[in-house]
Coordinates of C-alpha atoms and ligand atoms in Angstrom, one line a residue:
M919 CA 0.0 0.0 0.0
C920 CA 3.0 2.3 0.0
G921 CA 3.6 5.0 -2.6
I922 CA 6.9 5.1 -4.6
V923 CA 8.4 7.6 -7.0
G924 CA 11.7 7.7 -8.9
Y925 CA 13.2 10.4 -11.0
T926 CA 16.2 11.1 -13.2
G927 CA 16.6 14.5 -14.9
E928 CA 17.5 18.1 -14.5
R929 CA 14.8 19.4 -12.3
G930 CA 15.3 19.7 -8.6
T931 CA 15.2 16.0 -7.8
V932 CA 14.1 16.3 -4.1
D933 CA 11.3 18.7 -5.1
V934 CA 10.1 16.3 -7.8
L935 CA 10.1 13.4 -5.3
L936 CA 8.3 15.4 -2.7
E937 CA 5.7 16.5 -5.2
G938 CA 5.2 12.9 -6.2
L939 CA 5.0 11.7 -2.6
S940 CA 2.4 14.3 -1.8
R941 CA 0.2 12.9 -4.5
L942 CA 0.8 9.3 -3.3
E943 CA 0.4 9.9 0.3
Y944 CA -3.1 8.6 0.1
R945 CA -1.5 5.1 -0.3
G946 CA 0.0 5.3 3.2
Y947 CA 1.3 7.9 5.6
D948 CA 3.1 6.2 8.4
S949 CA 6.5 7.4 7.4
A950 CA 8.3 8.9 4.4
G951 CA 11.8 9.1 2.9
V952 CA 13.9 10.2 0.0
S953 CA 17.4 9.4 -1.2
V954 CA 19.5 10.9 -4.0
I955 CA 22.9 10.0 -5.4
D956 CA 25.6 12.2 -4.0
G957 CA 29.0 11.4 -5.5
E958 CA 30.1 8.0 -4.4
H959 CA 27.4 7.6 -1.8
I960 CA 23.7 7.7 -1.2
A961 CA 22.3 10.8 0.7
L962 CA 19.3 9.8 2.6
R963 CA 16.5 11.3 4.8
K964 CA 13.7 9.3 6.3
K965 CA 11.3 10.1 9.0
G966 CA 8.4 8.4 10.9
G967 CA 5.1 10.3 10.6
K968 CA 3.5 12.0 7.7
L969 CA 5.2 13.6 4.8
A970 CA 5.2 17.0 6.6
V971 CA 7.7 15.7 9.1
L972 CA 10.1 14.7 6.3
R973 CA 9.6 18.1 4.5
A974 CA 10.3 20.0 7.7
S975 CA 13.5 18.0 8.1
L976 CA 14.6 18.7 4.5
E977 CA 13.9 22.4 5.0
D978 CA 16.1 22.4 8.1
A979 CA 18.9 20.4 6.4
P980 CA 18.5 20.0 2.6
L981 CA 19.9 17.0 0.8
P982 CA 22.5 17.8 -1.9
A983 CA 21.5 18.6 -5.5
S984 CA 21.4 15.5 -7.6
A985 CA 20.0 14.2 -10.9
T986 CA 18.8 10.9 -9.6
G987 CA 16.5 10.1 -6.7
I988 CA 13.8 7.8 -5.2
G989 CA 11.1 8.5 -2.6
H990 CA 8.7 6.5 -0.5
T991 CA 5.6 7.0 1.6
R992 CA 4.8 4.0 3.8
W993 CA 1.9 2.1 5.2
A994 CA 3.6 -0.1 7.7
T995 CA 3.4 -3.9 7.5
H996 CA 6.7 -5.3 8.9
G997 CA 7.9 -3.1 11.7
G998 CA 6.3 0.0 13.2
P999 CA 6.2 3.5 11.7
T1000 CA 9.7 4.5 13.0
D1001 CA 12.6 6.4 11.3
E1002 CA 14.6 3.2 11.0
N1003 CA 11.8 1.2 9.3
A1004 CA 11.0 4.1 6.9
H1005 CA 12.3 3.6 3.4
P1006 CA 14.7 3.9 1.5
H1007 CA 16.9 1.1 2.8
I1008 CA 20.5 0.8 2.2
G1009 CA 22.7 -1.8 0.6
D1010 CA 26.3 -2.3 -0.6
D1011 CA 27.8 -0.3 2.3
G1012 CA 25.9 2.9 1.6
R1013 CA 26.2 2.9 -2.1
L1014 CA 22.7 1.6 -3.0
S1015 CA 19.3 2.5 -1.9
L1016 CA 16.0 0.7 -2.4
I1017 CA 12.3 1.3 -1.8
H1018 CA 9.5 -1.2 -1.9
N1019 CA 5.7 -1.5 -2.1
G1020 CA 4.2 -4.9 -1.2
I1021 CA 5.2 -7.8 1.0
I1022 CA 8.3 -10.1 0.7
E1023 CA 7.0 -13.3 2.2
N1024 CA 10.3 -15.1 2.5
F1025 CA 12.2 -12.2 4.0
A1026 CA 12.9 -14.0 7.3
E1027 CA 14.9 -16.8 5.4
L1028 CA 16.6 -14.2 3.3
R1029 CA 17.5 -12.2 6.4
A1030 CA 18.9 -15.2 8.2
E1031 CA 21.0 -16.1 5.2
L1032 CA 22.3 -12.5 4.7
E1033 CA 23.1 -12.1 8.4
A1034 CA 25.0 -15.4 8.3
A1035 CA 27.0 -13.9 5.5
G1036 CA 27.9 -10.8 7.6
E1037 CA 25.2 -8.2 6.6
A1038 CA 24.0 -6.0 9.5
F1039 CA 20.4 -4.9 9.5
A1040 CA 19.1 -1.6 10.8
S1041 CA 15.3 -2.2 10.5
E1042 CA 12.6 -4.7 11.2
T1043 CA 11.3 -4.5 7.6
D1044 CA 11.0 -7.2 4.9
T1045 CA 12.4 -4.6 2.5
E1046 CA 15.8 -4.4 3.9
A1047 CA 16.5 -8.0 2.9
A1048 CA 15.9 -7.0 -0.7
A1049 CA 18.3 -4.0 -0.4
K1050 CA 21.1 -6.2 1.0
L1051 CA 20.5 -8.9 -1.5
L1052 CA 20.5 -6.3 -4.4
G1053 CA 23.8 -4.8 -3.0
R1054 CA 25.5 -8.2 -3.2
A1055 CA 24.1 -9.0 -6.6
Y1056 CA 25.4 -5.6 -7.8
R1057 CA 28.9 -6.5 -6.6
E1058 CA 28.7 -9.7 -8.6
T1059 CA 27.3 -8.2 -11.8
G1060 CA 28.5 -4.5 -11.8
D1061 CA 25.1 -3.6 -13.3
L1062 CA 22.0 -2.6 -11.4
T1063 CA 19.6 -4.0 -14.0
A1064 CA 21.3 -7.3 -14.1
A1065 CA 21.5 -7.4 -10.4
M1066 CA 17.7 -6.6 -10.2
R1067 CA 17.0 -9.5 -12.6
Q1068 CA 18.9 -11.9 -10.2
V1069 CA 17.2 -10.6 -7.1
V1070 CA 13.5 -10.7 -8.2
K1071 CA 13.9 -14.4 -8.8
R1072 CA 14.7 -14.9 -5.1
L1073 CA 11.8 -13.0 -3.7
H1074 CA 8.4 -14.5 -2.9
G1075 CA 5.3 -12.4 -2.4
Q1076 CA 4.4 -9.3 -4.3
F1077 CA 6.4 -6.3 -4.8
T1078 CA 7.4 -3.2 -6.7
L1079 CA 11.0 -2.3 -6.1
L1080 CA 12.9 0.8 -7.1
A1081 CA 16.7 1.1 -6.6
M1082 CA 19.7 3.2 -7.6
H1083 CA 23.4 2.8 -7.1
A1084 CA 26.0 5.5 -6.6
E1085 CA 28.3 3.9 -9.2
Q1086 CA 25.6 4.3 -11.8
P1087 CA 24.4 7.9 -11.5
G1088 CA 21.5 8.9 -13.7
V1089 CA 19.9 5.4 -13.5
V1090 CA 16.9 4.2 -11.6
V1091 CA 15.8 0.6 -11.9
G1092 CA 12.3 -0.7 -11.1
A1093 CA 10.8 -4.2 -11.0
S1094 CA 7.2 -5.1 -10.6
H1095 CA 5.6 -8.4 -9.6
N1096 CA 1.9 -8.3 -8.8
S1097 CA 2.2 -4.7 -7.8
P1098 CA 1.9 -1.6 -9.9
L1099 CA 4.6 0.5 -11.5
L1100 CA 4.2 3.2 -14.1
V1101 CA 6.7 5.0 -16.2
G1102 CA 6.4 8.8 -17.0
Y1103 CA 8.1 10.0 -20.2
G1104 CA 9.5 13.5 -20.3
E1105 CA 12.0 15.5 -22.4
G1106 CA 15.4 14.7 -21.1
E1107 CA 13.8 13.2 -17.9
H1108 CA 11.9 10.1 -16.8
F1109 CA 9.8 9.2 -13.9
L1110 CA 8.6 6.1 -12.1
G1111 CA 5.6 5.9 -9.8
S1112 CA 3.0 3.8 -8.1
D1113 CA 0.4 5.5 -10.3
V1114 CA 0.3 8.4 -12.7
S1115 CA -0.5 11.0 -10.1
A1116 CA 3.2 10.6 -9.0
F1117 CA 4.3 12.5 -12.1
V1118 CA 1.3 13.8 -14.0
K1119 CA 2.3 17.4 -13.0
F1120 CA 5.4 17.0 -15.1
T1121 CA 4.2 14.8 -17.9
P1122 CA 1.0 13.2 -19.2
S1123 CA 2.8 10.5 -21.2
A1124 CA 2.8 7.2 -19.3
A1125 CA 3.0 3.5 -19.6
A1126 CA 2.1 0.8 -17.1
L1127 CA 4.5 -2.2 -16.6
D1128 CA 2.9 -5.6 -17.0
N1129 CA 3.5 -8.2 -14.4
D1130 CA 7.1 -9.5 -13.9
Q1131 CA 8.9 -6.7 -15.8
I1132 CA 11.9 -4.6 -15.1
V1133 CA 12.4 -1.0 -16.2
T1134 CA 15.6 1.0 -16.3
I1135 CA 15.3 4.8 -16.7
T1136 CA 17.9 7.3 -17.5
R1137 CA 17.4 11.0 -18.6
D1138 CA 17.0 9.9 -22.2
S1139 CA 15.5 6.5 -22.1
A1140 CA 13.1 4.0 -20.4
S1141 CA 13.8 0.4 -21.3
V1142 CA 11.6 -2.4 -20.3
T1143 CA 12.4 -6.2 -20.2
D1144 CA 10.7 -9.2 -18.7
F1145 CA 12.4 -10.9 -15.7
D1146 CA 14.5 -13.0 -18.2
G1147 CA 15.9 -9.8 -19.9
N1148 CA 13.8 -10.0 -23.1
A1149 CA 12.9 -6.5 -24.3
V1150 CA 9.3 -5.5 -24.3
E1151 CA 7.6 -2.4 -25.6
P1152 CA 5.1 -1.1 -23.0
K1153 CA 1.9 0.4 -24.3
R1154 CA 1.9 4.2 -23.8
F1155 CA -1.1 6.4 -23.1
E1156 CA -1.8 10.0 -22.3
V1157 CA -3.3 10.7 -18.9
S1158 CA -6.5 12.5 -19.6
W1159 CA -6.8 14.5 -16.4
D1160 CA -4.5 17.3 -15.5
A1161 CA -2.6 17.8 -12.3
S1162 CA -4.8 20.5 -10.9
A1163 CA -7.7 17.9 -10.8
A1164 CA -5.7 16.3 -7.9
E1165 CA -5.2 19.5 -6.0
K1166 CA -7.3 20.8 -3.1
G1167 CA -8.1 24.1 -4.6
G1168 CA -9.7 26.3 -2.0
W1169 CA -11.3 23.4 -0.2
N1170 CA -10.4 22.4 3.5
S1171 CA -10.1 18.8 2.5
F1172 CA -10.0 16.5 -0.5
M1173 CA -13.0 14.8 0.8
A1174 CA -15.0 18.0 0.8
K1175 CA -13.8 18.8 -2.8
E1176 CA -14.5 15.3 -4.0
I1177 CA -18.1 15.3 -2.5
S1178 CA -18.7 18.6 -4.4
E1179 CA -17.5 16.9 -7.6
G1180 CA -20.2 14.3 -7.5
P1181 CA -22.3 15.9 -10.3
E1182 CA -19.3 16.0 -12.6
A1183 CA -18.3 12.5 -11.8
V1184 CA -21.8 11.3 -12.8
E1185 CA -22.0 13.6 -15.9
N1186 CA -18.6 12.5 -17.1
T1187 CA -19.2 8.8 -16.6
M1188 CA -22.4 9.1 -18.7
R1189 CA -20.9 11.3 -21.3
G1190 CA -20.9 10.0 -24.8
R1191 CA -22.6 6.7 -23.6
L1192 CA -26.3 7.7 -23.7
A1193 CA -28.5 7.7 -26.7
D1194 CA -32.2 8.2 -26.5
S1195 CA -33.2 4.7 -26.0
R1196 CA -29.9 2.9 -25.7
V1197 CA -26.6 2.9 -23.9
E1198 CA -23.5 2.9 -26.2
L1199 CA -20.7 0.9 -24.6
D1200 CA -17.6 -0.6 -26.2
L1201 CA -16.9 -3.6 -24.2
G1202 CA -14.3 -5.2 -26.7
A1203 CA -14.2 -8.9 -26.2
L1204 CA -17.5 -8.9 -24.3
D1205 CA -19.6 -8.5 -27.5
D1206 CA -23.3 -9.0 -27.8
E1207 CA -22.9 -12.7 -28.4
V1208 CA -20.9 -13.2 -25.3
L1209 CA -23.3 -11.1 -23.2
R1210 CA -26.2 -13.2 -24.5
S1211 CA -24.4 -16.4 -23.5
I1212 CA -23.8 -15.6 -19.9
D1213 CA -26.1 -17.1 -17.3
R1214 CA -24.8 -15.6 -14.2
I1215 CA -22.9 -12.5 -12.9
V1216 CA -20.7 -12.2 -9.9
I1217 CA -19.6 -8.7 -8.7
V1218 CA -16.5 -8.7 -6.7
A1219 CA -15.2 -5.6 -4.9
C1220 CA -14.2 -4.3 -1.4
G1221 CA -15.5 -1.6 0.9
T1222 CA -17.5 1.2 -0.8
A1223 CA -17.0 -0.4 -4.2
N1224 CA -18.7 -3.5 -2.9
Y1225 CA -21.7 -1.5 -1.6
S1226 CA -22.0 0.1 -5.1
G1227 CA -22.1 -3.5 -6.4
L1228 CA -25.1 -4.3 -4.2
V1229 CA -26.9 -1.5 -5.9
G1230 CA -25.7 -2.8 -9.3
K1231 CA -27.1 -6.2 -8.4
Y1232 CA -30.7 -4.9 -8.0
A1233 CA -30.5 -2.9 -11.2
I1234 CA -29.0 -5.6 -13.4
E1235 CA -31.2 -8.3 -12.1
T1236 CA -34.3 -6.3 -12.6
W1237 CA -33.5 -5.0 -16.0
A1238 CA -31.5 -7.8 -17.6
R1239 CA -33.0 -10.8 -15.7
V1240 CA -29.6 -12.4 -15.1
P1241 CA -28.9 -13.7 -11.5
V1242 CA -26.3 -11.5 -9.9
E1243 CA -24.3 -12.2 -6.8
V1244 CA -22.1 -9.7 -5.0
D1245 CA -19.0 -11.0 -3.2
L1246 CA -16.4 -9.4 -1.1
A1247 CA -13.4 -10.0 -3.3
H1248 CA -11.3 -11.7 -0.6
E1249 CA -14.1 -14.1 0.4
F1250 CA -14.6 -14.9 -3.3
R1251 CA -10.9 -15.6 -3.8
Y1252 CA -10.5 -18.0 -0.8
R1253 CA -13.5 -20.2 -1.2
D1254 CA -14.2 -22.3 -4.2
P1255 CA -16.8 -20.4 -6.2
V1256 CA -18.6 -22.2 -9.0
L1257 CA -17.4 -20.4 -12.2
D1258 CA -17.3 -21.3 -15.9
E1259 CA -17.3 -19.5 -19.2
R1260 CA -21.0 -18.5 -18.8
T1261 CA -20.2 -16.6 -15.7
L1262 CA -19.3 -12.9 -16.1
V1263 CA -17.2 -11.6 -13.1
I1264 CA -17.4 -7.9 -12.8
S1265 CA -14.8 -6.3 -10.6
I1266 CA -15.4 -2.8 -9.2
S1267 CA -12.5 -0.7 -8.0
Q1268 CA -11.7 3.0 -7.9
S1269 CA -8.0 2.6 -7.8
G1270 CA -7.8 -0.6 -9.9
E1271 CA -5.1 -1.8 -7.6
T1272 CA -6.9 -3.3 -4.7
M1273 CA -5.0 -6.6 -4.1
D1274 CA -8.1 -8.6 -3.0
T1275 CA -10.0 -7.5 -6.0
K1276 CA -7.1 -8.1 -8.4
M1277 CA -6.6 -11.7 -7.0
A1278 CA -10.4 -12.3 -7.4
V1279 CA -10.1 -11.3 -11.1
Q1280 CA -7.1 -13.6 -11.6
H1281 CA -8.9 -16.4 -9.9
A1282 CA -12.1 -15.9 -12.1
K1283 CA -9.9 -15.9 -15.2
A1284 CA -8.1 -19.0 -14.3
Q1285 CA -11.5 -20.7 -13.8
G1286 CA -12.5 -19.7 -17.4
A1287 CA -15.0 -17.0 -16.3
R1288 CA -15.4 -13.8 -18.4
T1289 CA -14.2 -10.6 -16.8
L1290 CA -15.3 -6.9 -16.9
S1291 CA -13.6 -4.2 -14.8
I1292 CA -15.4 -1.1 -13.7
C1293 CA -12.5 1.2 -12.7
N1294 CA -11.7 4.9 -12.3
T1295 CA -8.0 4.8 -12.8
Q1296 CA -6.5 4.7 -16.3
G1297 CA -3.7 2.1 -16.8
A1298 CA -4.4 0.4 -13.5
T1299 CA -3.7 -3.3 -13.0
I1300 CA -7.2 -4.6 -12.7
P1301 CA -8.5 -3.2 -16.0
R1302 CA -5.4 -4.4 -17.7
E1303 CA -6.0 -7.9 -16.4
S1304 CA -9.6 -7.9 -17.4
E1305 CA -11.1 -8.7 -20.8
A1306 CA -13.0 -5.4 -21.0
V1307 CA -13.2 -2.2 -19.0
L1308 CA -15.9 0.3 -18.4
Y1309 CA -14.0 3.3 -17.1
T1310 CA -15.8 5.6 -14.7
H1311 CA -14.7 9.2 -15.1
A1312 CA -14.9 10.5 -11.6
G1313 CA -11.5 12.1 -11.9
P1314 CA -8.7 11.5 -9.3
E1315 CA -10.0 10.6 -5.9
V1316 CA -7.4 11.5 -3.2
A1317 CA -9.3 11.3 0.1
V1318 CA -9.2 7.9 1.7
A1319 CA -12.9 8.0 2.1
S1320 CA -14.4 7.2 -1.3
T1321 CA -17.3 9.4 -2.2
K1322 CA -17.7 10.6 -5.8
A1323 CA -16.2 7.3 -7.0
F1324 CA -19.2 5.5 -5.4
L1325 CA -21.6 7.6 -7.5
A1326 CA -19.7 6.9 -10.7
Q1327 CA -19.5 3.2 -9.8
V1328 CA -23.3 3.0 -9.4
I1329 CA -23.7 4.9 -12.8
G1330 CA -21.2 2.5 -14.5
Q1331 CA -23.4 -0.4 -13.4
L1332 CA -26.6 1.2 -14.4
L1333 CA -25.1 1.8 -17.8
F1334 CA -24.0 -1.8 -18.0
G1335 CA -27.4 -3.0 -16.8
L1336 CA -29.2 -1.1 -19.5
H1337 CA -26.8 -2.3 -22.1
L1338 CA -27.2 -5.9 -21.1
A1339 CA -31.0 -5.5 -21.0
R1340 CA -31.1 -4.3 -24.6
V1341 CA -28.7 -7.0 -25.8
R1342 CA -30.7 -9.7 -24.1
G1343 CA -34.0 -8.1 -25.1
T1344 CA -35.4 -8.0 -21.6
M1345 CA -36.4 -4.3 -21.6
A1346 CA -38.4 -2.4 -24.2
D1347 CA -36.7 0.6 -25.8
E1348 CA -39.3 2.9 -24.2
A1349 CA -38.5 1.6 -20.7
I1350 CA -34.7 2.1 -21.4
A1351 CA -35.5 5.6 -22.7
E1352 CA -37.3 6.4 -19.5
V1353 CA -34.4 5.4 -17.3
I1354 CA -31.9 7.3 -19.5
A1355 CA -34.1 10.4 -19.3
E1356 CA -34.0 10.2 -15.5
M1357 CA -30.3 9.5 -15.5
R1358 CA -29.7 12.7 -17.4
E1359 CA -31.4 14.6 -14.6
L1360 CA -29.0 13.3 -12.0
P1361 CA -26.2 15.9 -12.2
A1362 CA -28.7 18.8 -11.7
E1363 CA -30.4 16.9 -8.9
L1364 CA -27.1 16.3 -7.2
R1365 CA -26.2 19.9 -7.4
Q1366 CA -29.6 20.6 -5.7
V1367 CA -28.8 18.1 -2.9
L1368 CA -25.4 19.6 -2.4
A1369 CA -26.8 23.1 -2.1
E1370 CA -29.4 22.1 0.5
Q1371 CA -27.5 20.4 3.2
E1372 CA -27.7 23.0 6.0
A1373 CA -29.5 20.6 8.3
V1374 CA -26.7 18.1 7.9
H1375 CA -24.1 20.6 9.1
E1376 CA -26.2 21.4 12.2
L1377 CA -26.8 17.7 12.8
A1378 CA -23.1 16.9 12.7
H1379 CA -22.2 19.5 15.2
W1380 CA -25.0 18.4 17.5
M1381 CA -23.8 14.7 17.2
A1382 CA -20.1 15.2 17.5
D1383 CA -20.0 13.4 20.8
S1384 CA -22.0 10.4 19.7
R1385 CA -20.8 6.9 20.5
S1386 CA -22.8 4.9 18.1
V1387 CA -24.9 5.6 15.1
L1388 CA -27.1 3.1 13.2
F1389 CA -28.2 3.2 9.6
L1390 CA -31.2 1.4 8.2
G1391 CA -32.4 0.8 4.6
R1392 CA -34.3 -1.5 2.4
H1393 CA -33.8 -2.6 -1.2
V1394 CA -31.2 -0.2 -2.9
G1395 CA -31.4 1.8 0.3
Y1396 CA -29.7 -1.0 2.2
P1397 CA -26.3 -0.5 0.5
V1398 CA -26.8 3.2 1.1
A1399 CA -27.1 2.4 4.8
L1400 CA -24.0 0.3 4.7
E1401 CA -22.1 3.0 2.9
G1402 CA -23.3 5.7 5.4
A1403 CA -22.1 3.6 8.3
L1404 CA -18.7 2.8 6.7
K1405 CA -18.0 6.4 6.0
L1406 CA -18.8 7.5 9.5
K1407 CA -16.7 4.8 11.1
E1408 CA -13.7 5.3 8.9
I1409 CA -13.2 9.0 9.3
S1410 CA -14.9 9.8 12.6
Y1411 CA -14.0 6.6 14.5
I1412 CA -17.6 6.4 15.8
H1413 CA -19.1 2.9 16.0
A1414 CA -21.6 2.7 13.2
E1415 CA -23.5 -0.2 11.6
G1416 CA -25.8 -0.5 8.7
F1417 CA -28.8 -2.9 8.6
A1418 CA -31.4 -4.0 6.2
G1419 CA -34.8 -2.9 7.6
G1420 CA -36.2 -6.4 7.4
E1421 CA -33.4 -7.7 9.5
L1422 CA -34.2 -5.4 12.4
K1423 CA -36.3 -7.8 14.4
H1424 CA -33.8 -10.6 13.8
G1425 CA -31.4 -9.0 16.2
P1426 CA -30.3 -5.4 15.7
I1427 CA -33.4 -3.9 17.4
A1428 CA -31.8 -5.0 20.7
L1429 CA -29.4 -2.2 20.2
I1430 CA -32.1 0.5 20.3
E1431 CA -32.3 2.3 23.6
P1432 CA -33.5 5.8 24.4
G1433 CA -31.5 8.4 22.4
Q1434 CA -29.9 6.0 20.0
V1435 CA -29.6 7.9 16.7
V1436 CA -30.8 5.9 13.6
F1437 CA -30.5 7.2 10.0
V1438 CA -33.2 5.7 7.9
V1439 CA -32.9 5.7 4.1
V1440 CA -36.5 5.9 2.9
P1441 CA -37.7 4.9 -0.7
S1442 CA -40.1 7.1 -2.5
P1443 CA -43.7 6.5 -1.6
R1444 CA -44.8 7.4 -5.1
N1445 CA -42.5 4.8 -6.8
E1446 CA -42.4 2.1 -4.1
P1447 CA -45.4 2.4 -1.8
L1448 CA -45.0 -1.1 -0.4
L1449 CA -41.3 -0.7 0.4
H1450 CA -42.1 2.7 1.8
S1451 CA -44.8 1.3 4.1
K1452 CA -42.4 -1.4 5.3
I1453 CA -39.7 1.1 6.3
V1454 CA -42.2 3.4 8.0
S1455 CA -43.1 0.3 10.1
N1456 CA -39.5 -0.1 10.9
I1457 CA -39.3 3.6 11.9
Q1458 CA -42.3 3.1 14.3
E1459 CA -40.7 0.1 15.9
I1460 CA -37.5 1.9 16.7
R1461 CA -39.2 5.1 17.8
A1462 CA -41.3 3.1 20.2
R1463 CA -38.1 2.1 21.9
G1464 CA -36.7 5.7 22.2
A1465 CA -34.6 6.0 19.0
R1466 CA -34.0 9.4 17.5
V1467 CA -34.8 9.1 13.7
I1468 CA -33.2 11.0 10.9
V1469 CA -34.6 10.2 7.6
V1470 CA -33.3 10.6 4.1
A1471 CA -36.5 11.0 2.1
E1472 CA -37.8 12.1 -1.2
A1473 CA -38.9 15.8 -1.4
G1474 CA -42.6 15.0 -1.6
D1475 CA -42.8 12.4 1.1
A1476 CA -45.0 13.8 3.7
A1477 CA -45.9 10.4 5.3
V1478 CA -42.6 10.2 7.1
L1479 CA -42.9 13.6 8.8
P1480 CA -44.7 12.4 11.9
Y1481 CA -42.1 9.9 12.6
A1482 CA -38.8 11.7 12.0
D1483 CA -36.9 13.9 14.3
V1484 CA -34.9 15.4 11.3
V1485 CA -35.7 15.0 7.6
L1486 CA -33.0 15.3 4.9
R1487 CA -34.6 15.8 1.5
V1488 CA -33.5 14.6 -1.9
P1489 CA -35.3 15.0 -5.2
L1490 CA -37.6 12.3 -6.7
T1491 CA -36.0 9.9 -9.1
L1492 CA -36.5 6.3 -10.3
P1493 CA -36.0 3.6 -7.6
M1494 CA -32.7 2.3 -9.1
L1495 CA -31.2 5.8 -9.2
E1496 CA -32.2 6.8 -5.7
P1497 CA -28.8 5.7 -4.1
V1498 CA -26.9 8.3 -6.2
L1499 CA -28.8 11.0 -4.4
Q1500 CA -29.5 9.5 -1.0
V1501 CA -25.9 8.7 -0.3
V1502 CA -24.7 12.4 -0.5
P1503 CA -26.3 13.6 2.8
L1504 CA -24.6 10.7 4.5
H1505 CA -21.2 11.5 3.0
I1506 CA -21.6 15.1 4.0
F1507 CA -22.7 14.1 7.5
A1508 CA -19.6 11.9 8.0
L1509 CA -17.3 14.7 6.7
E1510 CA -18.9 17.4 8.9
L1511 CA -18.9 15.2 12.0
A1512 CA -15.3 14.2 11.6
T1513 CA -14.4 17.8 11.0
A1514 CA -16.3 18.9 14.1
K1515 CA -14.2 16.4 16.0
G1516 CA -11.0 18.0 14.7
L1517 CA -10.0 14.9 12.8
D1518 CA -7.9 14.6 9.7
V1519 CA -10.7 13.6 7.3
D1520 CA -8.4 12.9 4.3
Q1521 CA -6.0 10.6 6.1
P1522 CA -7.9 8.7 8.8
R1523 CA -5.8 6.6 11.2
N1524 CA -4.7 3.1 10.2
L1525 CA -6.0 3.3 6.7
A1526 CA -4.6 3.8 3.2
K1527 CA -6.6 4.6 0.1
S1528 CA -5.3 1.7 -2.0
V1529 CA -5.1 -1.6 -0.2
T1530 CA -2.4 -3.2 -2.4
V1531 CA -1.6 -5.9 0.1
E1532 CA -3.8 -8.7 1.4
Ligands
M6R1661 O1 -9.8 1.3 -4.9 P1 -10.9 0.5 -4.5 O2 -12.3 0.9 -5.0 O3 -10.8 -1.0 -5.0 O4 -11.0 0.4 -3.0 C1 -11.9 -0.4 -2.3 C2 -12.0 0.0 -0.8 O5 -10.7 -0.2 -0.2 C3 -12.4 1.4 -0.6 O6 -13.7 1.6 -1.2 C4 -12.6 1.7 0.9 O7 -13.5 0.9 1.5 C5 -12.8 3.2 1.1 N1 -11.8 3.7 2.1 C6 -14.1 3.5 1.7 O8 -14.3 4.8 1.8

């Protein structure tokens, strides 16, 4: 889950590295470090704590100017977040430095072997074994790329490594095994990064390494080989968003900015894909014939992306009449799911790098299933490993708490559901046209929701000392309840749970005591009178036991008024589209409450945005 960046060129190397790390800090922020080549040695600075601690140290005592450097921001796995365990790590008696993302599973054996051979270790990390091993391989080969080729064959686990050696100034070598690494191409300079955000401020021209490849960058070249040394030509692409999209602008937090970008995320994900009565999707290998042949869909994803999948399930089953299961990617991977060539496995991931989701896709492919990725990040690993990709266009999401990406993921699945329904002939053109017309209204409706959240601000301040908050929903409101609870717990550290309304009497109602706050996501009485009446019954049951009820309800719903302490309004839309609007007050509530508690909403404790280890 760490962020890594490498650079060789004539800009201020430390500045380039720090800029890259500031973009990658979402991947982990337990410690940070940079190193540059300084004559015959490596100059190094690394600090426990967030990037700001490293910056302050470098301002006090700058590293020397250099044309070659690597930088790292860490999410701790092996060893606590101390200065010693921060990367880079040193090999070859201070002449080599190395950084790492991933886990080296056989590090204990390697360390024992290296210690027996006289190497002294300064940290508790798995990474340092790779640094020492690379230093020894360099002494044998006299060439960093050749040394890297030797070392990767001895490592088990998954890793991206970047390294440089003082005897080869102007060279950075990277290796990737089941962990992302991208190259940035500039004029007289090259970059390496965990994702394009590491260098997009300097160049939009990028390529992603495939699995088991090694890259060597100099000022004027970037050459890629496989682990055996055979040259490969990576596929280059231009990053379509500019660097300012990943900046905070005038906002207090990335999360606040990203919530405000929901309407554009939805608009951009639909752009060019909606005709009057059909959705235009280019799904490559998943052509109409394949889509007609599938008899089952399994959606795999984690966290917020998984909840978006629960919404997708309802829409796809209703419209395309194909059974859909939603699995947590890690649970899917480690049981023995029944899969064949008639199963379509849809992975959903904002980052496209979530290890659990990636492993689920690999497992599905190995079992012969067809694979579609719904992803927000160009060039990421999961879409590259899938047969087809439906990109969401939410723009870069930096805050750990996923917000606008959820909206775009739901939209991506709605688009796919309508496409599938047309291909399989399960929905009339007029019915598809009706949904499309309502989808076109969503950006404007979202803007309205964002403009009318004064009550949420007051609520969050009033509730800043809460110890527990519950969320209740039915049908597509159930995943909204789960998402509201996840958002609250991850950034405000308040205990929160989401429940399906029908489940209440099967246990959760025991939690209700006088004063317990429960958010209830209410479907429209006009569109879903039956579901509406069921949830109103749930509200009465919890109120009878003293709960304070906050409802998220459609603008014209007067029936909930007698039962609600607070009503948060959203515009009327079709049932399957409701989550896109209903989730926004819950996102804002979590943001406001965490802010009222004085917490860092963008970088909550213990978390990282991309979970790239299992
Ligand atoms: O990048 P992904 O969409 O694959 O990430 C999946 C989850 O890790 C992510 O949604 C996580 O649950 C968020 N922090 C929730 O806000």
